[in-house]
Coordinates of C-alpha atoms in Angstrom, one line a residue:
Chain A
M1 CA 83.3 2.2 -34.0
R2 CA 84.1 1.3 -30.4
G3 CA 88.0 3.2 -31.3
R4 CA 86.3 5.5 -32.7
W5 CA 84.2 6.5 -29.1
F6 CA 86.9 5.8 -27.0
K7 CA 89.9 7.5 -28.9
N8 CA 86.6 10.8 -28.6
L9 CA 87.1 9.5 -24.7
R10 CA 90.3 10.3 -24.9
L11 CA 89.8 13.8 -25.5
N12 CA 87.0 14.8 -23.3
V13 CA 88.8 13.3 -20.5
Q14 CA 91.5 15.6 -21.6
L15 CA 89.9 18.1 -21.8
L16 CA 88.5 18.3 -18.7
V17 CA 91.9 17.2 -16.7
S18 CA 92.7 20.6 -18.2
V19 CA 89.8 22.5 -17.6
V20 CA 90.6 21.6 -13.8
I21 CA 94.4 22.0 -13.6
I22 CA 93.1 25.4 -15.3
V23 CA 89.9 25.9 -12.0
I24 CA 92.6 24.4 -9.2
I25 CA 95.2 26.4 -10.4
A26 CA 92.7 30.1 -10.6
V27 CA 91.3 29.0 -7.2
F28 CA 94.3 28.5 -5.7
S29 CA 96.8 31.0 -7.0
F30 CA 95.6 33.7 -4.9
V31 CA 97.4 32.1 -2.4
F32 CA 100.3 30.8 -4.5
T33 CA 100.8 34.0 -7.1
Q34 CA 101.5 36.2 -4.5
H35 CA 104.3 34.4 -3.4
I36 CA 105.4 34.0 -6.8
S37 CA 105.1 37.8 -7.7
T38 CA 107.6 38.8 -4.1
V39 CA 110.3 36.5 -6.4
I40 CA 109.1 37.3 -9.5
L41 CA 108.9 41.2 -9.1
P42 CA 112.5 41.6 -8.0
L43 CA 114.1 39.1 -10.4
I44 CA 112.2 41.0 -13.8
S45 CA 113.6 44.6 -12.2
A46 CA 117.1 44.7 -13.7
P47 CA 116.1 44.4 -17.3
L48 CA 112.3 46.3 -16.5
Q49 CA 114.7 49.3 -15.5
F50 CA 117.0 48.5 -18.3
C51 CA 114.6 49.4 -21.7
E52 CA 112.4 51.8 -19.3
D53 CA 115.3 53.3 -20.0
I54 CA 115.6 52.9 -23.6
S55 CA 111.9 53.5 -24.1
V56 CA 112.2 56.9 -21.9
T57 CA 115.0 57.5 -24.2
A58 CA 112.7 57.2 -27.9
R59 CA 110.6 59.0 -26.1
N60 CA 111.9 61.5 -25.6
F61 CA 113.2 61.7 -28.7
L62 CA 110.4 61.1 -30.5
T63 CA 109.0 64.8 -28.5
F64 CA 112.0 66.6 -28.6
E65 CA 110.2 69.8 -29.5
E66 CA 107.5 69.3 -28.0
L67 CA 109.9 69.2 -24.9
S68 CA 111.6 72.3 -25.6
L69 CA 108.3 74.4 -25.6
E70 CA 107.6 72.6 -22.5
N71 CA 111.1 73.6 -21.1
K72 CA 110.5 77.3 -21.8
K73 CA 107.9 76.9 -19.9
L74 CA 108.5 75.1 -16.6
K75 CA 111.7 78.1 -16.8
K76 CA 109.4 80.5 -16.5
K77 CA 106.9 78.7 -14.2
I78 CA 109.4 78.2 -12.7
A79 CA 110.7 81.6 -11.6
D80 CA 107.0 82.3 -10.2
L81 CA 107.1 79.8 -8.5
D82 CA 109.9 81.9 -6.6
E83 CA 108.6 84.0 -5.6
Q84 CA 105.4 82.6 -4.4
L85 CA 107.8 80.6 -2.5
I86 CA 108.8 83.0 -0.1
Q87 CA 105.4 84.6 0.9
M88 CA 104.8 81.6 2.0
Q89 CA 107.1 80.9 4.3
E90 CA 106.5 84.1 5.5
T91 CA 103.0 82.8 5.6
S92 CA 104.5 79.8 7.6
R93 CA 106.4 81.1 9.9
E94 CA 104.0 83.5 11.2
N95 CA 101.3 80.2 11.5
I96 CA 104.0 78.5 13.9
R97 CA 104.0 81.5 16.2
L98 CA 100.4 81.8 16.2
R99 CA 100.7 78.1 16.4
R100 CA 102.4 78.6 19.9
L101 CA 100.3 81.3 20.8
L102 CA 97.5 79.7 20.8
F103 CA 99.0 76.0 21.6
L104 CA 98.2 74.3 18.6
Q105 CA 99.8 71.4 17.9
Q106 CA 102.4 71.1 15.0
K107 CA 101.8 69.2 12.0
I108 CA 104.4 66.6 11.4
P109 CA 106.0 66.9 8.2
I110 CA 105.5 64.2 6.0
S111 CA 108.7 62.5 4.7
T112 CA 109.2 60.5 1.7
Q113 CA 110.9 58.5 -0.8
A114 CA 112.3 59.2 -4.2
A115 CA 111.4 56.3 -6.3
L116 CA 111.9 55.5 -10.7
I117 CA 109.1 54.9 -12.3
I118 CA 110.9 50.8 -14.2
G119 CA 107.6 49.7 -15.9
K120 CA 103.8 50.4 -16.6
D121 CA 100.6 48.0 -16.8
C122 CA 101.2 45.0 -18.8
S123 CA 97.7 45.3 -19.3
D124 CA 94.8 47.8 -21.1
W125 CA 92.2 46.6 -18.2
T126 CA 93.7 48.5 -15.4
K127 CA 96.4 51.0 -14.8
T128 CA 99.7 51.0 -12.1
I129 CA 103.4 51.2 -12.7
L130 CA 106.1 49.0 -11.4
I131 CA 108.6 51.1 -8.9
N132 CA 111.9 50.1 -8.2
K133 CA 112.0 50.6 -4.2
G134 CA 109.8 48.7 -2.2
A135 CA 109.9 47.1 1.6
S136 CA 113.3 46.6 2.1
S137 CA 112.9 50.4 1.2
G138 CA 110.3 51.2 3.9
I139 CA 107.6 51.2 1.4
T140 CA 104.4 49.3 1.9
K141 CA 100.3 48.7 1.3
G142 CA 98.5 51.8 1.0
M143 CA 101.3 54.9 1.4
P144 CA 100.1 57.2 -1.0
V145 CA 102.5 58.4 -4.6
I146 CA 103.1 61.6 -5.5
F147 CA 104.9 63.8 -7.8
G148 CA 105.4 67.2 -7.0
A149 CA 102.5 68.3 -5.8
G150 CA 100.5 66.2 -7.4
L151 CA 98.3 63.4 -7.0
V152 CA 100.0 60.1 -8.2
G153 CA 98.1 56.8 -6.4
K154 CA 98.9 54.5 -3.6
V155 CA 101.4 51.5 -3.0
S156 CA 99.2 48.6 -3.9
E157 CA 101.7 46.1 -3.8
S158 CA 105.2 45.6 -2.4
S159 CA 107.6 43.5 -2.9
A160 CA 111.7 43.3 -1.5
N161 CA 112.5 46.3 -3.7
V162 CA 109.4 46.6 -6.4
S163 CA 105.8 47.8 -5.8
R164 CA 103.3 48.5 -7.9
V165 CA 101.6 51.8 -7.6
E166 CA 97.8 52.1 -8.5
L167 CA 96.9 55.6 -9.2
I168 CA 94.8 57.3 -9.4
V169 CA 92.7 57.5 -13.0
D170 CA 92.3 53.0 -12.6
A171 CA 88.3 52.4 -12.7
N172 CA 88.5 51.1 -9.1
V173 CA 90.4 53.7 -7.1
K174 CA 87.7 55.9 -5.0
I175 CA 89.7 59.3 -3.1
P176 CA 87.9 61.4 -0.8
A177 CA 88.3 65.2 -2.8
K178 CA 87.7 68.5 -2.3
I179 CA 87.0 71.5 -4.7
L180 CA 89.3 74.5 -3.9
R181 CA 87.2 76.8 -4.3
T182 CA 84.2 75.8 -2.4
K183 CA 86.1 73.1 0.0
E184 CA 82.7 71.3 -0.8
E185 CA 83.7 67.6 -1.2
G186 CA 83.1 64.7 -3.0
I187 CA 84.7 61.9 -4.4
I188 CA 86.6 60.7 -7.1
F189 CA 86.6 57.6 -9.3
G190 CA 88.8 56.5 -11.6
N191 CA 87.9 56.4 -15.4
S192 CA 85.6 53.7 -15.0
N193 CA 85.2 54.0 -19.3
L194 CA 88.9 52.1 -18.5
H195 CA 89.7 54.9 -21.7
G196 CA 92.1 58.0 -20.8
N197 CA 93.9 59.4 -18.7
I198 CA 91.3 60.9 -17.0
C199 CA 88.9 60.6 -13.8
N200 CA 85.1 61.4 -12.6
I201 CA 84.5 63.2 -9.2
K202 CA 81.4 62.3 -7.9
Y203 CA 78.7 63.5 -5.6
I204 CA 79.1 68.0 -5.6
H205 CA 76.6 69.9 -6.2
D206 CA 78.5 73.2 -6.5
I207 CA 81.5 73.0 -9.5
K208 CA 82.0 74.3 -12.7
I209 CA 85.1 74.2 -15.8
G210 CA 88.4 74.9 -14.4
D211 CA 87.9 74.4 -11.0
T212 CA 91.2 72.9 -8.9
I213 CA 90.5 69.4 -7.0
V214 CA 93.1 68.4 -4.1
S215 CA 92.3 65.4 -1.4
S216 CA 90.7 66.2 1.4
G217 CA 92.5 63.8 3.1
L218 CA 89.0 61.3 4.9
G219 CA 90.2 58.8 5.4
K220 CA 93.5 59.1 6.6
I221 CA 94.7 57.2 3.1
Y222 CA 95.3 60.0 1.0
P223 CA 97.3 63.2 2.6
Q224 CA 94.9 66.5 2.6
G225 CA 95.9 69.3 0.0
F226 CA 97.6 67.6 -3.2
L227 CA 96.2 68.1 -6.6
I228 CA 94.3 66.4 -8.0
G229 CA 93.6 67.9 -10.9
T230 CA 91.6 70.5 -12.7
V231 CA 87.9 69.8 -13.7
T232 CA 87.0 69.8 -17.7
A233 CA 83.8 68.4 -18.5
V234 CA 80.2 69.0 -15.6
D235 CA 77.5 66.6 -16.4
K236 CA 74.1 66.1 -14.2
T237 CA 73.6 62.5 -12.8
K238 CA 70.5 60.6 -14.2
N239 CA 68.4 61.6 -11.3
N240 CA 69.6 64.9 -11.1
L241 CA 70.7 64.8 -7.2
Y242 CA 73.7 65.8 -8.1
K243 CA 77.0 67.2 -10.6
I244 CA 79.4 64.7 -11.6
A245 CA 82.5 65.7 -13.8
V246 CA 85.1 65.3 -15.3
V247 CA 88.2 65.8 -13.9
K248 CA 92.5 66.1 -15.7
P249 CA 94.8 64.6 -13.3
E250 CA 97.2 67.5 -12.9
V251 CA 99.6 64.1 -13.5
N252 CA 100.8 63.3 -17.2
F253 CA 100.9 59.9 -16.1
S254 CA 103.0 59.4 -19.7
A255 CA 105.7 61.4 -19.2
L256 CA 106.2 60.2 -15.6
E257 CA 109.4 58.4 -14.6
E258 CA 109.7 59.7 -11.6
V259 CA 107.6 59.6 -8.4
M260 CA 107.9 59.7 -4.5
V261 CA 106.3 57.7 -2.0
I262 CA 105.2 59.2 1.8
T263 CA 106.7 56.9 4.1
G264 CA 105.3 59.1 7.3
G265 CA 104.4 62.0 8.7
Q266 CA 100.4 63.9 8.8
K267 CA 98.4 62.5 5.6
Chain B
M1 CA 112.8 20.1 -18.0
K2 CA 112.4 20.0 -22.1
T3 CA 113.0 23.2 -24.1
I4 CA 110.6 23.9 -25.6
N5 CA 109.0 24.4 -22.0
I6 CA 112.4 26.6 -20.9
L7 CA 112.4 28.6 -24.5
I8 CA 108.7 29.5 -23.8
L9 CA 108.2 30.7 -20.2
F10 CA 112.1 32.3 -22.1
L11 CA 109.8 34.2 -24.1
I12 CA 106.6 35.0 -21.8
I13 CA 109.1 36.7 -19.7
F14 CA 110.9 38.7 -22.6
F15 CA 107.3 39.8 -24.2
V16 CA 105.9 40.7 -20.4
I17 CA 109.1 43.0 -20.0
L18 CA 108.8 44.6 -23.9
Q19 CA 105.2 44.8 -22.9
C20 CA 106.1 46.7 -19.6
T21 CA 107.9 49.6 -21.3
L22 CA 109.1 49.7 -25.0
I23 CA 105.4 48.6 -26.3
D24 CA 104.3 52.0 -24.5
T25 CA 105.8 53.8 -26.5
I26 CA 103.4 52.2 -29.3
K27 CA 100.6 52.8 -28.1
I28 CA 97.5 54.4 -29.8
L29 CA 94.5 56.1 -28.1
D30 CA 95.8 54.2 -24.9
I31 CA 95.6 50.7 -26.5
K32 CA 98.6 48.8 -26.7
P33 CA 98.8 44.9 -28.3
D34 CA 99.1 42.1 -26.5
M35 CA 102.1 39.7 -27.6
L36 CA 102.0 37.7 -24.2
L37 CA 97.9 36.7 -26.7
I38 CA 100.5 36.3 -30.3
L39 CA 102.4 34.3 -28.1
I40 CA 99.5 31.9 -26.5
V41 CA 97.8 31.5 -30.7
L42 CA 100.6 30.5 -32.8
L43 CA 101.7 27.7 -29.4
A44 CA 98.8 26.7 -29.8
L45 CA 97.7 25.7 -33.5
H46 CA 101.3 24.9 -33.7
F47 CA 102.0 22.8 -30.6
G48 CA 98.2 21.7 -29.4
P49 CA 96.6 22.6 -26.7
L50 CA 99.0 21.4 -24.0
R51 CA 101.9 23.8 -24.5
S52 CA 99.6 26.6 -25.0
L53 CA 98.0 25.5 -21.4
Y54 CA 101.1 26.6 -19.6
A55 CA 101.6 29.1 -22.0
G56 CA 98.4 30.5 -21.3
I57 CA 98.8 29.7 -17.7
L58 CA 102.8 30.9 -17.0
A59 CA 101.5 34.1 -19.4
G60 CA 98.4 35.2 -16.6
I61 CA 100.8 35.1 -13.6
F62 CA 102.8 37.0 -14.8
I63 CA 100.4 39.3 -15.9
E64 CA 98.7 39.4 -12.8
T65 CA 102.2 40.2 -10.8
T66 CA 102.6 43.0 -13.2
S67 CA 99.0 44.8 -13.4
A68 CA 96.3 45.0 -11.4
I69 CA 94.3 41.8 -12.5
P70 CA 93.1 40.3 -9.3
R71 CA 94.1 36.3 -9.1
G72 CA 92.8 34.7 -11.0
I73 CA 91.3 35.8 -13.4
A74 CA 93.6 36.8 -15.7
V75 CA 95.6 33.0 -15.6
T76 CA 91.6 31.6 -16.4
S77 CA 91.3 34.2 -19.2
Y78 CA 94.6 32.8 -21.4
A79 CA 94.9 29.7 -20.5
L80 CA 91.7 28.5 -21.4
G81 CA 91.7 30.7 -24.9
G82 CA 94.9 28.7 -25.1
L83 CA 93.1 25.0 -24.7
I84 CA 89.9 26.0 -26.5
L85 CA 92.0 27.1 -29.8
G86 CA 94.3 24.3 -29.3
Y87 CA 91.9 22.0 -29.4
M88 CA 90.2 23.5 -32.1
R89 CA 93.1 24.2 -34.3
K90 CA 91.9 21.0 -36.8
W91 CA 88.7 22.4 -37.4
I92 CA 90.0 25.5 -38.5
Y93 CA 90.2 25.4 -42.5
P94 CA 92.6 23.9 -43.1
A95 CA 94.5 26.6 -44.9
L96 CA 95.0 28.9 -42.7
F97 CA 96.1 25.3 -40.0
Y98 CA 98.9 24.8 -42.4
S99 CA 99.5 28.2 -43.7
L100 CA 101.3 28.7 -40.1
C101 CA 102.4 25.1 -38.8
A102 CA 103.6 24.0 -42.6
N103 CA 107.3 23.0 -42.3
F104 CA 108.6 26.4 -42.9
K105 CA 111.7 25.6 -44.4
N106 CA 109.3 24.3 -47.0
S107 CA 109.0 26.5 -49.2
F108 CA 106.8 24.3 -51.9
S109 CA 104.0 23.4 -49.3
R110 CA 104.9 27.7 -48.0
P111 CA 101.9 29.2 -48.5
P112 CA 101.7 32.5 -50.5
L113 CA 102.4 36.6 -48.5
K114 CA 98.5 37.3 -48.7
Q115 CA 97.0 34.2 -47.0
R116 CA 99.5 33.6 -44.6
L117 CA 98.8 37.3 -43.3
L118 CA 94.8 37.4 -43.7
S119 CA 95.0 34.0 -42.1
E120 CA 97.4 35.2 -39.3
I121 CA 95.4 38.3 -38.8
S122 CA 92.4 37.1 -38.5
I123 CA 92.4 34.3 -36.4
T124 CA 94.3 36.8 -33.6
F125 CA 91.0 38.4 -33.8
V126 CA 89.0 36.7 -33.3
F127 CA 90.9 35.2 -30.4
S128 CA 91.5 38.0 -28.6
L129 CA 87.9 38.6 -28.8
I130 CA 87.1 35.9 -27.0
V131 CA 89.9 35.9 -24.3
Y132 CA 88.9 39.8 -23.6
I133 CA 84.8 39.0 -23.5
L134 CA 86.4 36.6 -21.4
L135 CA 88.7 38.1 -18.5
Y136 CA 86.0 41.2 -18.6
F137 CA 82.9 38.8 -17.1
L138 CA 85.5 37.2 -14.9
L139 CA 86.6 40.9 -14.0
Q140 CA 82.5 41.6 -13.8
I141 CA 81.8 39.0 -11.8
C142 CA 84.0 40.1 -9.1
N143 CA 82.5 43.0 -8.7
I144 CA 86.3 44.9 -9.7
R145 CA 85.1 47.0 -12.6
D146 CA 81.4 48.5 -12.9
C147 CA 81.9 49.4 -16.5
S148 CA 79.4 48.6 -19.1
F149 CA 80.4 45.7 -21.5
F150 CA 79.6 48.3 -24.3
H151 CA 82.1 50.5 -23.1
A152 CA 84.5 48.2 -23.1
F153 CA 83.5 47.1 -25.5
I154 CA 83.9 50.0 -27.6
C155 CA 86.5 50.8 -25.1
V156 CA 89.6 48.7 -24.7
I157 CA 88.3 45.1 -26.4
L158 CA 88.1 45.8 -30.0
P159 CA 90.7 48.2 -30.4
A160 CA 93.2 45.9 -28.4
S161 CA 92.0 42.7 -30.7
L162 CA 92.3 44.9 -33.8
Y163 CA 95.8 46.4 -32.7
T164 CA 97.0 42.8 -31.9
A165 CA 95.8 41.3 -34.7
L166 CA 97.5 44.4 -36.8
V167 CA 101.1 43.6 -35.2
S168 CA 100.5 40.2 -35.2
P169 CA 102.4 39.4 -38.6
I170 CA 105.0 40.8 -37.1
V171 CA 105.2 38.8 -34.2
F172 CA 104.3 35.4 -35.7
S173 CA 107.3 35.5 -37.8
F174 CA 109.9 36.5 -35.2
I175 CA 108.8 33.3 -32.5
I176 CA 108.7 31.9 -35.6
T177 CA 112.5 33.0 -36.4
V178 CA 113.0 31.9 -32.4
L179 CA 111.9 28.1 -32.9
E180 CA 114.3 28.0 -36.2
V181 CA 117.5 28.5 -34.4
C182 CA 116.5 27.0 -31.4
K183 CA 115.2 23.6 -33.9
I184 CA 112.1 23.6 -32.7
T185 CA 109.7 22.7 -35.5

């Protein structure tokens, strides 16, 4: 009886010590895991890049027909965009000339750093990607990330040669945005349902399906004028004061292979 | 350092790299299976609470490094889950326990395939539910994710647990093969 009680006591002590170890590690992990992650990420970046290349090849092989159709659509889109580009260049030249006339300060062009995606988020609770550029390439926390004209997210952590980017569809993200049609401003929230690559825009009155949403530049975190997405559904909030809309992002995060990090210039 | 501890570290690194890259191609409705959870289940049932605690802490650190889950939350969830399962292993129905921890080379004691598959899937499913629910409440306590429990359960917890459980027999076979090759059984 006494021996059995002693045996249970030993088990209980073991359990208590284990729980205390977990609590200590959890409480202090915000101190040491940050340093550990700056060591771990560069070490696993090479195998991550290798496996991601295999993953991309497999994805391309499985979606060959879709890629072929998309290729044709994109070629047509390039031709249309080339035509628009010529008109935009003319407009830009006129803009510069008029600014000079009005003695307005010239906007500094943005500088970017291209980076390859070497990994996606390990868990289902957050939406992030890992890129193969870090502090050694001048990338720091908070820098916005784009792909073409679409907004991808911002750098949430940067080690020597790997950085983590928080996507705009992550539930924790808030982006000041505006509707291109009406210039009305709202806030983009990441997907709070944690499911699917969509986000929501809130605190707006005049919005309809098909509207284009762009970043407004408020807060100087995300640059102005980058495409966030297109409205696919509209609903009212419970108190009927504002509308809330579902926005399908411009960028296809599932097929993303490379991004551009804005390292400087106008925001 | 013991061979088993080094092997656990390598297995965790291997599964983290897989989780970030190749596993993404087999996503269904934006949900992917959690290889690290399956590893912790096997270690808890086969080696006991201390190994699963060690694996849970390492797994939590790597998950926090490669995702945006705040520091300490994944470590707590995975380590605590592994510890509880490790201590509870002898209270689990004996056939389920022995189906995973029997001498793999001894064909006389190896249970039928159907029983083994059912036990692996059911234990992994229940364990995944527990860890994910714990993870959800820790995220809510830190006010990191403003999402109702119902949405989190339907959109992430239940499908992820199910998918992880269905994939677990394949991963178990792989891990057991690795352990047998390294002569750790």
